[in-house]
XYZ file of C-alpha atoms in Angstrom:
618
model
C 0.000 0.000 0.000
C 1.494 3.315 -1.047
C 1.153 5.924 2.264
C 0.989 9.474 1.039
C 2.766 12.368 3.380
C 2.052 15.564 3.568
C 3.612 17.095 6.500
C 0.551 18.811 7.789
C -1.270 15.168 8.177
C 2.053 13.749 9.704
C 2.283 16.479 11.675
C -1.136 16.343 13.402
C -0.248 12.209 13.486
C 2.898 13.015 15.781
C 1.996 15.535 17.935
C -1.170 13.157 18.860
C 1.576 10.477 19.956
C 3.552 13.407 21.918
C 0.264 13.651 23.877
C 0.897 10.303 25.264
C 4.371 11.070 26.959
C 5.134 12.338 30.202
C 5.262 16.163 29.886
C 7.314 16.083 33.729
C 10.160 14.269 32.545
C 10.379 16.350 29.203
C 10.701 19.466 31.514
C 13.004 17.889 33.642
C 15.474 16.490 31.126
C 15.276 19.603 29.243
C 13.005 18.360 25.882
C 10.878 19.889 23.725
C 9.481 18.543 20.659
C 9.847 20.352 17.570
C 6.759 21.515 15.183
C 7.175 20.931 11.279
C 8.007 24.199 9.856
C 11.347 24.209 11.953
C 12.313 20.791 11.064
C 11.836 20.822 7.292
C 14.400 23.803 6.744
C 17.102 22.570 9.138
C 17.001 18.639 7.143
C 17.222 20.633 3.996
C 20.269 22.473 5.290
C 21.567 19.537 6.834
C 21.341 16.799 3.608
C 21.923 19.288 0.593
C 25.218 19.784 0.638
C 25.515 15.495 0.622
C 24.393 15.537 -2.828
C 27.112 17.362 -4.562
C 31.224 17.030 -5.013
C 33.226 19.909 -4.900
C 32.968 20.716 -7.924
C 29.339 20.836 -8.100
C 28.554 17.704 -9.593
C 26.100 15.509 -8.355
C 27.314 12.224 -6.191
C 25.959 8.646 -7.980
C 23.313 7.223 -6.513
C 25.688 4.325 -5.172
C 26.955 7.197 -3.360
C 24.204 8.524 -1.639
C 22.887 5.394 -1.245
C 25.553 4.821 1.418
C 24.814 7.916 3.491
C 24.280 7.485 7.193
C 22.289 10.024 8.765
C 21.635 10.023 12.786
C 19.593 12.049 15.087
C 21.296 11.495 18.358
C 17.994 12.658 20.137
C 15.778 11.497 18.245
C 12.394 11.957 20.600
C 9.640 10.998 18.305
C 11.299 10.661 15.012
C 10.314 13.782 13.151
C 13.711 15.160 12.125
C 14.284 11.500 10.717
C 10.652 11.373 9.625
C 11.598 14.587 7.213
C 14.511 12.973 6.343
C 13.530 9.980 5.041
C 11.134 12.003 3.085
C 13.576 14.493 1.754
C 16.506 12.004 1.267
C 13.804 9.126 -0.697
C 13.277 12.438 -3.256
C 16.731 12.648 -3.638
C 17.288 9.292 -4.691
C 14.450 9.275 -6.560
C 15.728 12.319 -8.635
C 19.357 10.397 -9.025
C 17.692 7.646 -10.254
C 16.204 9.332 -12.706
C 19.098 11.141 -13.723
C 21.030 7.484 -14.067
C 18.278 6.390 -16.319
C 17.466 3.860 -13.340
C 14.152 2.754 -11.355
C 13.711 3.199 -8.054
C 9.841 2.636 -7.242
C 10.142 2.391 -3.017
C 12.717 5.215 -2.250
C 11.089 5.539 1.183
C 11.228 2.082 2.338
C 15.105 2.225 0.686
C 15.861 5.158 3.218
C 14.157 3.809 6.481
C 16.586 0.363 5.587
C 19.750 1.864 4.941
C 20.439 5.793 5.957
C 18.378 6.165 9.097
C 19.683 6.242 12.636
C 18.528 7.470 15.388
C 18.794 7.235 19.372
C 16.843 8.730 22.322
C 16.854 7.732 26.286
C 12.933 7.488 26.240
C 11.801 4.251 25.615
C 8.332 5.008 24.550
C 9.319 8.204 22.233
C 11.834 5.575 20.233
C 8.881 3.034 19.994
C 6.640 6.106 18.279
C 9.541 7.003 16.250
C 9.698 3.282 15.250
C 5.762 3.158 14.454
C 5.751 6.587 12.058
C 8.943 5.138 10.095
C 7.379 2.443 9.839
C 4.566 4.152 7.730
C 6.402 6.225 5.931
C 8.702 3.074 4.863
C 5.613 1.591 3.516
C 5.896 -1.630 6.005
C 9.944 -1.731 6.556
C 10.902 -1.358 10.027
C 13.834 0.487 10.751
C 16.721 -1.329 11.909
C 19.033 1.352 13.559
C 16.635 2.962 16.289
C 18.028 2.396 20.228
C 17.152 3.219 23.410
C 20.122 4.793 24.609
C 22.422 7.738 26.159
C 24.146 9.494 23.052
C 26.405 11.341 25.144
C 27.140 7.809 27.325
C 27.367 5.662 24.485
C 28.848 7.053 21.194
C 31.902 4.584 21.790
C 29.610 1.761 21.449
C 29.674 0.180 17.690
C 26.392 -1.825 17.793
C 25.288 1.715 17.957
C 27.458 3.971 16.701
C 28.940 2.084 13.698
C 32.631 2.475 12.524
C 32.944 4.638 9.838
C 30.874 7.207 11.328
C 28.042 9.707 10.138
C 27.891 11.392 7.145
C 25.409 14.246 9.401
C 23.862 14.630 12.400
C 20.532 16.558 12.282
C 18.286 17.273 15.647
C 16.942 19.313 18.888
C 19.063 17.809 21.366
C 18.354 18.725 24.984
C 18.607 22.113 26.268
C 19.726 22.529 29.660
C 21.398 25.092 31.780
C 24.722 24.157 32.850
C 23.849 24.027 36.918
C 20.866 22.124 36.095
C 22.629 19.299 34.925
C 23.966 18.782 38.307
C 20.827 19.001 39.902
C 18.764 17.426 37.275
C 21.230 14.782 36.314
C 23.229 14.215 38.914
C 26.857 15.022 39.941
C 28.601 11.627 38.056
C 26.676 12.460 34.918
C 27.940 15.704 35.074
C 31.463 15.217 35.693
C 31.323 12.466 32.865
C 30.264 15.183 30.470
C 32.528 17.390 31.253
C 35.690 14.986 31.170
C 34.284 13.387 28.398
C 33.535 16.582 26.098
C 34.650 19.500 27.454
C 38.060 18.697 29.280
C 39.477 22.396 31.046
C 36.050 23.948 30.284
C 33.569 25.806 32.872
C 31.013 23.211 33.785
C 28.772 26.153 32.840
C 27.596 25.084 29.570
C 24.306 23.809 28.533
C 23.697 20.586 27.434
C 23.119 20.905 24.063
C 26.506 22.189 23.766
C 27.985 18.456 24.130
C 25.895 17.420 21.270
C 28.219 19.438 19.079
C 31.289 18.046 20.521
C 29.768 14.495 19.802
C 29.001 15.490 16.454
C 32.967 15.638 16.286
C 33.472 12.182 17.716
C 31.192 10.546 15.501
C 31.206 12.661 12.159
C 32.844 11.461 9.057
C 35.311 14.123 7.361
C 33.350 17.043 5.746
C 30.412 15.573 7.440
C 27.748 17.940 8.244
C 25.836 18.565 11.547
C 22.310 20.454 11.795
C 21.090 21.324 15.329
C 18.800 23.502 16.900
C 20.442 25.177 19.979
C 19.502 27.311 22.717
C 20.419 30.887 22.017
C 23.712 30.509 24.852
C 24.969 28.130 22.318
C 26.740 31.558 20.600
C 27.126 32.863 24.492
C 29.401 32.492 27.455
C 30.552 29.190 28.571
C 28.309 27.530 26.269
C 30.098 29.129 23.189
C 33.635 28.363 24.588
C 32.131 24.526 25.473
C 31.244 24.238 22.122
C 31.265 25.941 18.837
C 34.959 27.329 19.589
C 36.326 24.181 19.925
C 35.005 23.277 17.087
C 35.647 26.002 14.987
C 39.399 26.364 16.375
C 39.629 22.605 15.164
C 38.930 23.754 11.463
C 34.712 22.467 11.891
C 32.976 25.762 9.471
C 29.650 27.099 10.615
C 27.974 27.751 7.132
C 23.994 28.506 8.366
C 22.814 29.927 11.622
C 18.797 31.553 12.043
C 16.597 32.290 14.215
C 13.263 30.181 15.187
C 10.411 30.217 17.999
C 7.332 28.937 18.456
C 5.119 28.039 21.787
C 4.188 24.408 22.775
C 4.842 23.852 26.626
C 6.727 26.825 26.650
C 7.793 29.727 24.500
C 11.162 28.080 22.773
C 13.135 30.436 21.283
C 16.299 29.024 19.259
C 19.451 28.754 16.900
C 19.237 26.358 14.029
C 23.188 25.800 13.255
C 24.278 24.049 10.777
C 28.532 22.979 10.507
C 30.786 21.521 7.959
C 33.624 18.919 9.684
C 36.947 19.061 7.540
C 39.039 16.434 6.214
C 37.474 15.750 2.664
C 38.993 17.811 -0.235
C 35.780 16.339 -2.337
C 32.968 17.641 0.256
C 31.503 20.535 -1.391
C 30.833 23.278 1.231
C 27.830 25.446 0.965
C 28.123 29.067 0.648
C 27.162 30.744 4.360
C 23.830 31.969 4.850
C 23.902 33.847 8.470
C 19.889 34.838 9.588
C 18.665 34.822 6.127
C 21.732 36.858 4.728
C 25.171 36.026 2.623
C 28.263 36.425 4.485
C 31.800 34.947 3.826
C 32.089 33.665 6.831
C 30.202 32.570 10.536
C 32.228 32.592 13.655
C 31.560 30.873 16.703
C 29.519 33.950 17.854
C 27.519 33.525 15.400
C 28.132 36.865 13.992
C 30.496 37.790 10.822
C 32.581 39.018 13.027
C 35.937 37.245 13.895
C 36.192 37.205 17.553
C 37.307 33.710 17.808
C 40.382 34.749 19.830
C 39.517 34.578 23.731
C 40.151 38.126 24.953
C 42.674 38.468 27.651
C 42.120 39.577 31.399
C 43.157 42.510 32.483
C 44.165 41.829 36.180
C 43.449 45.439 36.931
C 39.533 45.097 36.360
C 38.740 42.328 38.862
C 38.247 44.411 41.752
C 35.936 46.196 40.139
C 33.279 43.822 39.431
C 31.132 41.439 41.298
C 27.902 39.292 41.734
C 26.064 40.304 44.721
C 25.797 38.126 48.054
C 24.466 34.216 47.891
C 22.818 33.439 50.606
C 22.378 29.854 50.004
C 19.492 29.725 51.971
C 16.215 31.959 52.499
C 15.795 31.623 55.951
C 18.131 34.475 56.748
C 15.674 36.640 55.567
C 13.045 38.812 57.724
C 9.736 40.596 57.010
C 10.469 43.834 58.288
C 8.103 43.709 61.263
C 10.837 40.712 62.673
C 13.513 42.951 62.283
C 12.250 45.890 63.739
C 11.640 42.911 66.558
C 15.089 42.487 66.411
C 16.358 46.059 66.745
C 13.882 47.256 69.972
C 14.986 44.302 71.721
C 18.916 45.019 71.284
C 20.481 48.046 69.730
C 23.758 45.580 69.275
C 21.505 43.472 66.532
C 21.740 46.209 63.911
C 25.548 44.932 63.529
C 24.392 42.242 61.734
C 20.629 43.044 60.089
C 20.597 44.655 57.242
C 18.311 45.966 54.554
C 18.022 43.331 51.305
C 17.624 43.725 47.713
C 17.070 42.064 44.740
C 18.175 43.519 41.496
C 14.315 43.668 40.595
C 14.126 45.687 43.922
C 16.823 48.117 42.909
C 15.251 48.640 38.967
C 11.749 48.900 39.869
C 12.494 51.866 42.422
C 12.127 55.202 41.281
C 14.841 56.366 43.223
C 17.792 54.076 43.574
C 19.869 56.126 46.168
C 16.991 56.304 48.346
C 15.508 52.581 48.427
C 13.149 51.547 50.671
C 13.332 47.609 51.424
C 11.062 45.436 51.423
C 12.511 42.801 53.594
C 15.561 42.683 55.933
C 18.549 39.710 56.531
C 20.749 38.627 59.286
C 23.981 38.570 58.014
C 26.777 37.682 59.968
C 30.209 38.144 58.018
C 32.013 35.847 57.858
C 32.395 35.283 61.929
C 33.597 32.202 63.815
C 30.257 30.824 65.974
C 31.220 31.607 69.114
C 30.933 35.246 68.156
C 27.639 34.781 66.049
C 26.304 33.532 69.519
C 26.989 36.568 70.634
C 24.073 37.714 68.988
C 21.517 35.512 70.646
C 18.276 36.550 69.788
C 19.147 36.734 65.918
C 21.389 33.431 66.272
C 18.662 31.426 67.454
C 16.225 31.920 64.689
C 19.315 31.112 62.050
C 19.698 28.217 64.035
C 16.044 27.357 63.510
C 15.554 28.410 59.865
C 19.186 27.511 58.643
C 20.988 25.020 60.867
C 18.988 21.964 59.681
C 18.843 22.648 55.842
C 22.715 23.923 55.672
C 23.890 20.989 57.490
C 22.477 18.920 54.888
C 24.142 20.588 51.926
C 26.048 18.827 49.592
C 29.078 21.979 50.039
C 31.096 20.966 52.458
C 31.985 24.857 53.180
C 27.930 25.153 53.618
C 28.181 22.098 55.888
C 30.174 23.529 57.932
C 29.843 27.306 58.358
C 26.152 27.036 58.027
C 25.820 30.149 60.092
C 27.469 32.110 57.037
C 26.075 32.887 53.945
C 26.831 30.792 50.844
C 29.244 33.392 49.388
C 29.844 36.238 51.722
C 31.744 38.206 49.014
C 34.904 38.504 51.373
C 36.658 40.695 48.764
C 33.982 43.502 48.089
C 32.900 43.485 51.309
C 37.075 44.690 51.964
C 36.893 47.063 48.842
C 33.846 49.206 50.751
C 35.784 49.200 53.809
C 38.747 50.396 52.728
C 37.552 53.084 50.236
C 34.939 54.051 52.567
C 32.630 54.366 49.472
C 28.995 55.574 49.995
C 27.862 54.730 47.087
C 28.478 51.875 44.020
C 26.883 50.812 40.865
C 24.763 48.018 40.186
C 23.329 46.432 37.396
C 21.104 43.399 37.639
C 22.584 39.957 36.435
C 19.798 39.351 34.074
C 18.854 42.572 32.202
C 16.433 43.401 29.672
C 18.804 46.819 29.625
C 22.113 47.600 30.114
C 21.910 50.575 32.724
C 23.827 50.693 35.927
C 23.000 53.009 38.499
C 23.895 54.429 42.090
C 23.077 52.423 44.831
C 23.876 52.415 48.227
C 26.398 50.657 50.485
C 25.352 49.844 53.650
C 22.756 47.389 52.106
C 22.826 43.544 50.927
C 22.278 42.940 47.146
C 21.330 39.524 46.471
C 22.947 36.878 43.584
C 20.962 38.417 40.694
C 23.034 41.419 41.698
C 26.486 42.621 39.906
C 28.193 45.737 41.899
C 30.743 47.852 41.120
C 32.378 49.010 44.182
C 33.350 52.772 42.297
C 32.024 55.582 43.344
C 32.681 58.240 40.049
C 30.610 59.514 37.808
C 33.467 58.618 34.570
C 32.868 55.170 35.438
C 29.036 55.425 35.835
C 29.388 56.796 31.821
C 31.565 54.204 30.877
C 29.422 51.320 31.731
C 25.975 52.920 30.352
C 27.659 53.756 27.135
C 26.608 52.215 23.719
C 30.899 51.315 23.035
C 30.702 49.034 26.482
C 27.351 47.565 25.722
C 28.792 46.303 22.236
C 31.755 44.130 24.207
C 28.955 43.274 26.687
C 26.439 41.831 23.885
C 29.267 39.816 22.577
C 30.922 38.532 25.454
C 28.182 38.008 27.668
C 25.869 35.196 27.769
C 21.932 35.573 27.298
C 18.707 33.950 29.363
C 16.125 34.615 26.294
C 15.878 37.965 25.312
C 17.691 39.538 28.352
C 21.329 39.908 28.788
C 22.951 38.001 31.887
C 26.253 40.091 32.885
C 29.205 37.898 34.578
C 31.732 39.975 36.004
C 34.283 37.397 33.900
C 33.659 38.020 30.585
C 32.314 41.436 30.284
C 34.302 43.721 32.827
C 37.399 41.693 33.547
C 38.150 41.294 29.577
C 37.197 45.231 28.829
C 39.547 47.833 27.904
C 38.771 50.867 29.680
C 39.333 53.883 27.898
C 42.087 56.786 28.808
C 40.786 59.459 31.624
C 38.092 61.505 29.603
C 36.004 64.302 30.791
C 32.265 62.553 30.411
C 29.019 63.217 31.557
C 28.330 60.748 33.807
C 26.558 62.872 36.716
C 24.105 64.072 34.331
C 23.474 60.910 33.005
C 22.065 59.704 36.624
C 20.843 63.014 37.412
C 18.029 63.567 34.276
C 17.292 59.216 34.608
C 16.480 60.019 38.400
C 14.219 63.023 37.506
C 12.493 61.567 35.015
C 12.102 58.354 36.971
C 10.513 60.193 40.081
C 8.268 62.422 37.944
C 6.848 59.467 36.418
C 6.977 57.451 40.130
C 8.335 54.171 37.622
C 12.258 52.517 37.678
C 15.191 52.178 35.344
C 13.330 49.488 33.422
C 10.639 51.246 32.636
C 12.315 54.464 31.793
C 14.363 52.658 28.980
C 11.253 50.551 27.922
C 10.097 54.660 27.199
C 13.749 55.638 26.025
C 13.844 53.137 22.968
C 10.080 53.852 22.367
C 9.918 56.005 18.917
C 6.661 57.217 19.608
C 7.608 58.654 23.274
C 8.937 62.199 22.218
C 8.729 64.194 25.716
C 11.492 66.732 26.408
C 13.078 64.712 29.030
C 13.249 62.111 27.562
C 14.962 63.855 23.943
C 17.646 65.429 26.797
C 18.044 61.780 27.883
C 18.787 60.898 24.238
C 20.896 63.663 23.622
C 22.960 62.853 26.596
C 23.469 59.487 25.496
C 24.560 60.439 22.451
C 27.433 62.693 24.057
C 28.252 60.245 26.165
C 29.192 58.227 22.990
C 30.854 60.208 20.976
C 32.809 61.874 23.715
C 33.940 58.060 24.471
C 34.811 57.846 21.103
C 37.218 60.411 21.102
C 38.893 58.910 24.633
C 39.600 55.993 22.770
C 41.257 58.045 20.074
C 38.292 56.638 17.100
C 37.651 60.605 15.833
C 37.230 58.815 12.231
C 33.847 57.137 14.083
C 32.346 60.483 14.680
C 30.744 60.424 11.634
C 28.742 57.293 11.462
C 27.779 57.538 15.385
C 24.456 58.501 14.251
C 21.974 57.100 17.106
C 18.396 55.867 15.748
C 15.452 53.867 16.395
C 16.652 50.516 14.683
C 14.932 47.158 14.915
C 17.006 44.425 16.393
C 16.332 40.832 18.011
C 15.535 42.433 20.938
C 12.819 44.790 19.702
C 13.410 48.412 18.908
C 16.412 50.038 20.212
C 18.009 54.026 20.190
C 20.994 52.883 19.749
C 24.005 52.987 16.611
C 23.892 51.292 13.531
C 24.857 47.388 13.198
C 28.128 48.340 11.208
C 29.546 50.520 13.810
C 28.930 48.402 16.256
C 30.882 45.430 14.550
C 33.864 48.495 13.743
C 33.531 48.990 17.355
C 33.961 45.736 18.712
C 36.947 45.361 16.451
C 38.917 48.122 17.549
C 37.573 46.665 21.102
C 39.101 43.459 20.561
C 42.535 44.763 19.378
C 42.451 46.988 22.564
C 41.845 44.118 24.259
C 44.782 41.590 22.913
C 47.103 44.471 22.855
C 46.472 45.424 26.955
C 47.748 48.889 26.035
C 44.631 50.940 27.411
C 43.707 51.403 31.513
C 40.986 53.561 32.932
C 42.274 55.195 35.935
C 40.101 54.184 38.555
């Protein structure tokens, strides 16, 4: 019987068998199934380039006949599903070409060019069932139940010779999760396995790239979807530049969402392996666009090169205070308990903020808090006891979780605060500061402001123990934002800022008269007129249609701010093109410069960077 397949029937077929799986271990493991309009492009990408020599001939159908193709995460089989579709036309078109017959080119695929392997038992069974259909009866030898990542040395699975590509949505999950989802052998596995010398940060789609090196044949291909990190952070240096270091040539990236479970917003990547002077390699298409060439960041630009540190910046930078456990927190009718029963108790109660706190507030210098914590330094016990009243209720709220912890530092100072931040805590003292900056960790905007010191910022934090209004410019500034975008990893839309990547790695600029106090000064006045926070004013700032004078002296200032930076760095020939605008980007509409400069800018950045020539005088 001769099954017909258009994808909209298949797709309403395999999204009914997706109902029957268990949506809590998806979540947990980090799985999402992927709808039909994503899949089709990313097999096209993926098998393409298969068809053709070098030289742009087409391969014999002997040839392509031998093709292995594998989804290594192969859920319920739509990626191969597509496949076999699109590979059984290409056959069929071969064939033709040859003069030959090939009347079952579906059943001929499902036989002999289909792998695929998932850990879930009953998503392999309806991956078996719906290649079974579309093979017109054959059932397809080469699908396991298995760990990729824990068995790609294993032949009955992974045959010798290799794969000619890899195509799939492996897993995503954040790099911590792994540990806690997956436990701390799996995770040390992965990392000795894959990433050897790499943060443990990176997610775990990253290591499906690395296998796709293990288990690739030379100028084989590999198609994934990612997580957007994948171009990011410790994801990026986990993966893709490794890869592309070892000669591997990213020739598509784009963009995709769509909303199941969850809104999934992703990278479809697509790399050439090297080692076959006869692969032909596709021109590279990067969102839609030609470029000559795709780095690792996903961008034309080359910043392949890992920036260097500048020893000089690490004081300057850091994420706020981890508590490690909520029950040193207090509404603020306990504290004021506290404090009317012993004067001696403010020594160690303080007001507490989140970075949400800080941007929501209309005034940041003058915050009001909305809850209090006990906080007691990084003391020995016996002078924590010393503080009984406050002690005790650690003691209650604390003592028994902390002593449980997996940390053996939590274990056993489980009076003290997960990280107390030893170093800025020393930094205020001895500057005396009354005042820093903070930005929050995870940031729809990139806009530090004045907070003040005698205050705990939680994790979601990152403070700048400086008090100067050069170094408040600096950081709000279009020319740091651009090294920030790039080095800095991403949590969907919103930047996340590590004090590692995007302050320790940037060049400041020389001394340079900027206008830093008015910068604060017109953000706070137009943030108490309005009675709204940082967030809000900049969701107003990059609005086109909001045109109030305040906000056009904002602008304006910003703009100043920019070019004057310019000229610290000694880029006068940028003056010119620093022409601030509305401009769409993934992010939504921004004021902010045009895409070229910014790519000129993180250039010179870079160079600045590798040279270590340039210090800001703190």
């Amino acid at each position: 019987m001769k099954i017909s397949h258009p994808r909209q029937e298949w797709s309403e077929r395999i999204y009914a068998y997706e109902s029957r799986l268990d949506k809590t271990q998806r979540t947990r493991t980090g799985t999402f199934y992927t709808p039909w309009e994503i899949v089709q492009p990313m097999v096209e990408k993926a098998l393409q380039p298969l068809t053709l020599r070098a030289d742009g001939s087409f391969r014999s159908l002997e040839e392509l006949r031998r093709v292995r193709i594998v989804d290594p995460a192969c859920g319920t089989g739509v990626f191969l599903l597509e496949a076999c579709f699109q590979w059984g036309e290409i056959l069929r078109r071969q064939a033709q070409r040859e003069g030959k017959d090939l009347p079952q080119p579906c059943r001929e695929v499902v036989r002999r060019n289909l792998w695929g392997i998932d850990i879930d038992s009953q998503a392999v069974e309806i991956a078996r069932e719906l290649l079974t259909l579309a093979g017109e009866g054959e059932v397809p030898p080469n699908l396991f139940v298995a760990d990729s990542l824990k068995n790609w040395q294993n032949r009955a699975i992974f045959p010798d010779g290799g794969f000619d590509v890899l195509i799939g949505n492996p897993p995503f999950l954040g790099g911590r999760k792994i540990r806690r989802m997956l436990g701390d052998d799996y995770f040390q596995f992965l990392t000795e396995e894959f990433a050897p010398g790499v943060s443990g940060n990176a997610d775990l789609c990253a290591y499906f790239f690395r296998l796709a090196e293990k288990v690739v044949r030379p100028g084989g291909i590999c198609g994934f979807l990612a997580t957007n990190t994948i171009a990011e952070g410790d994801t990026r240096r986990g993966g893709l530049d490794v890869l592309v270091q070892k000669g591997a040539r990213i020739f598509h990236a784009e963009r995709f969402s769509w909303q199941r479970d969850a809104v999934v917003q992703v990278r479809g990547i697509h790399l050439q392996f090297p080692g076959n002077p006869d692969a032909f390699e596709p021109p590279c298409q990067l969102y839609g666009k030609r470029v000559e060439q795709i780095v690792s960041s996903l961008k034309t630009l080359n910043v392949v090169r890992k920036p260097a540190t500048f020893p000089e910046n690490r004081d300057l930078c850091f994420q706020g205070w981890v508590l490690a456990s909520q029950g040193f927190l207090l509404t603020l009718a306990e504290a004021e308990e506290f404090l009317a029963r012993d004067a001696r108790n403010r020594e160690v109660i303080f007001p507490y903020f989140t970075g949400e706190d800080v941007f929501l507030a209309p005034d940041t210098l003058s915050l009001r808090p909305r809850r209090m914590v006990i906080f007691f330094h990084d003391w020995p016990l016996e002078k924590a006891q010393s503080y009984p009243d406050v002690f005790r209720l650690v003691e209650e709220r604390v003592g028994p979780q902390r002593r449980e912890s997996r940390r053996p530092a939590h274990r056993r100072r489980w009076w003290h605060f997960g990280d107390k931040r030893p170093a800025l805590t020393r930094i205020l003292r001895e500057k005396g500061l009354r005042k820093m900056l903070l930005q929050t960790r995870h940031a729809k905007y990139l806009t530090p402001t004045w907070v003040p010191v005698d205050a705990i910022y939680s994790e979601s934090s990152i403070l700048f123990p400086v008090e100067s209004d050069t170094f408040l410019a600096v950081l709000n500034s279009a020319i740091h934002e651009c090294w920030v975008r790039e080095m800095a990893s991403s949590l969907g839309l919103e930047l996340r800022y590590t004090p590692t990547t995007c302050l320790n790695t940037f060049p400041f600029p020389p001394p340079a008269e900027l206008p830093g106090k008015l910068l604060f000064d017109l953000r706070l006045q137009a943030c108490r007129e309005k009675n709204f926070g940082l967030t809000e004013l900049y969701n107003h700032f990059h609005d086109p249609t909001c045109q109030s004078p305040l906000l056009e002296q904002l602008r304006e200032v910003h703009r100043w701010n920019d070019r004057l930076l310019l000229q610290a760095y000694g880029w006068d020939d940028l003056l010119n093109q620093a022409t601030h605008d509305f401009l769409p980007t993934s992010r939504g509409v921004r004021f902010f410069l045009p895409a070229a400069m910014q790519q000129e800018i993180l250039h010179r950045l870079m160079e600045k960077n590798l040279q270590k020539v340039v210090f800001f005088e703190k």
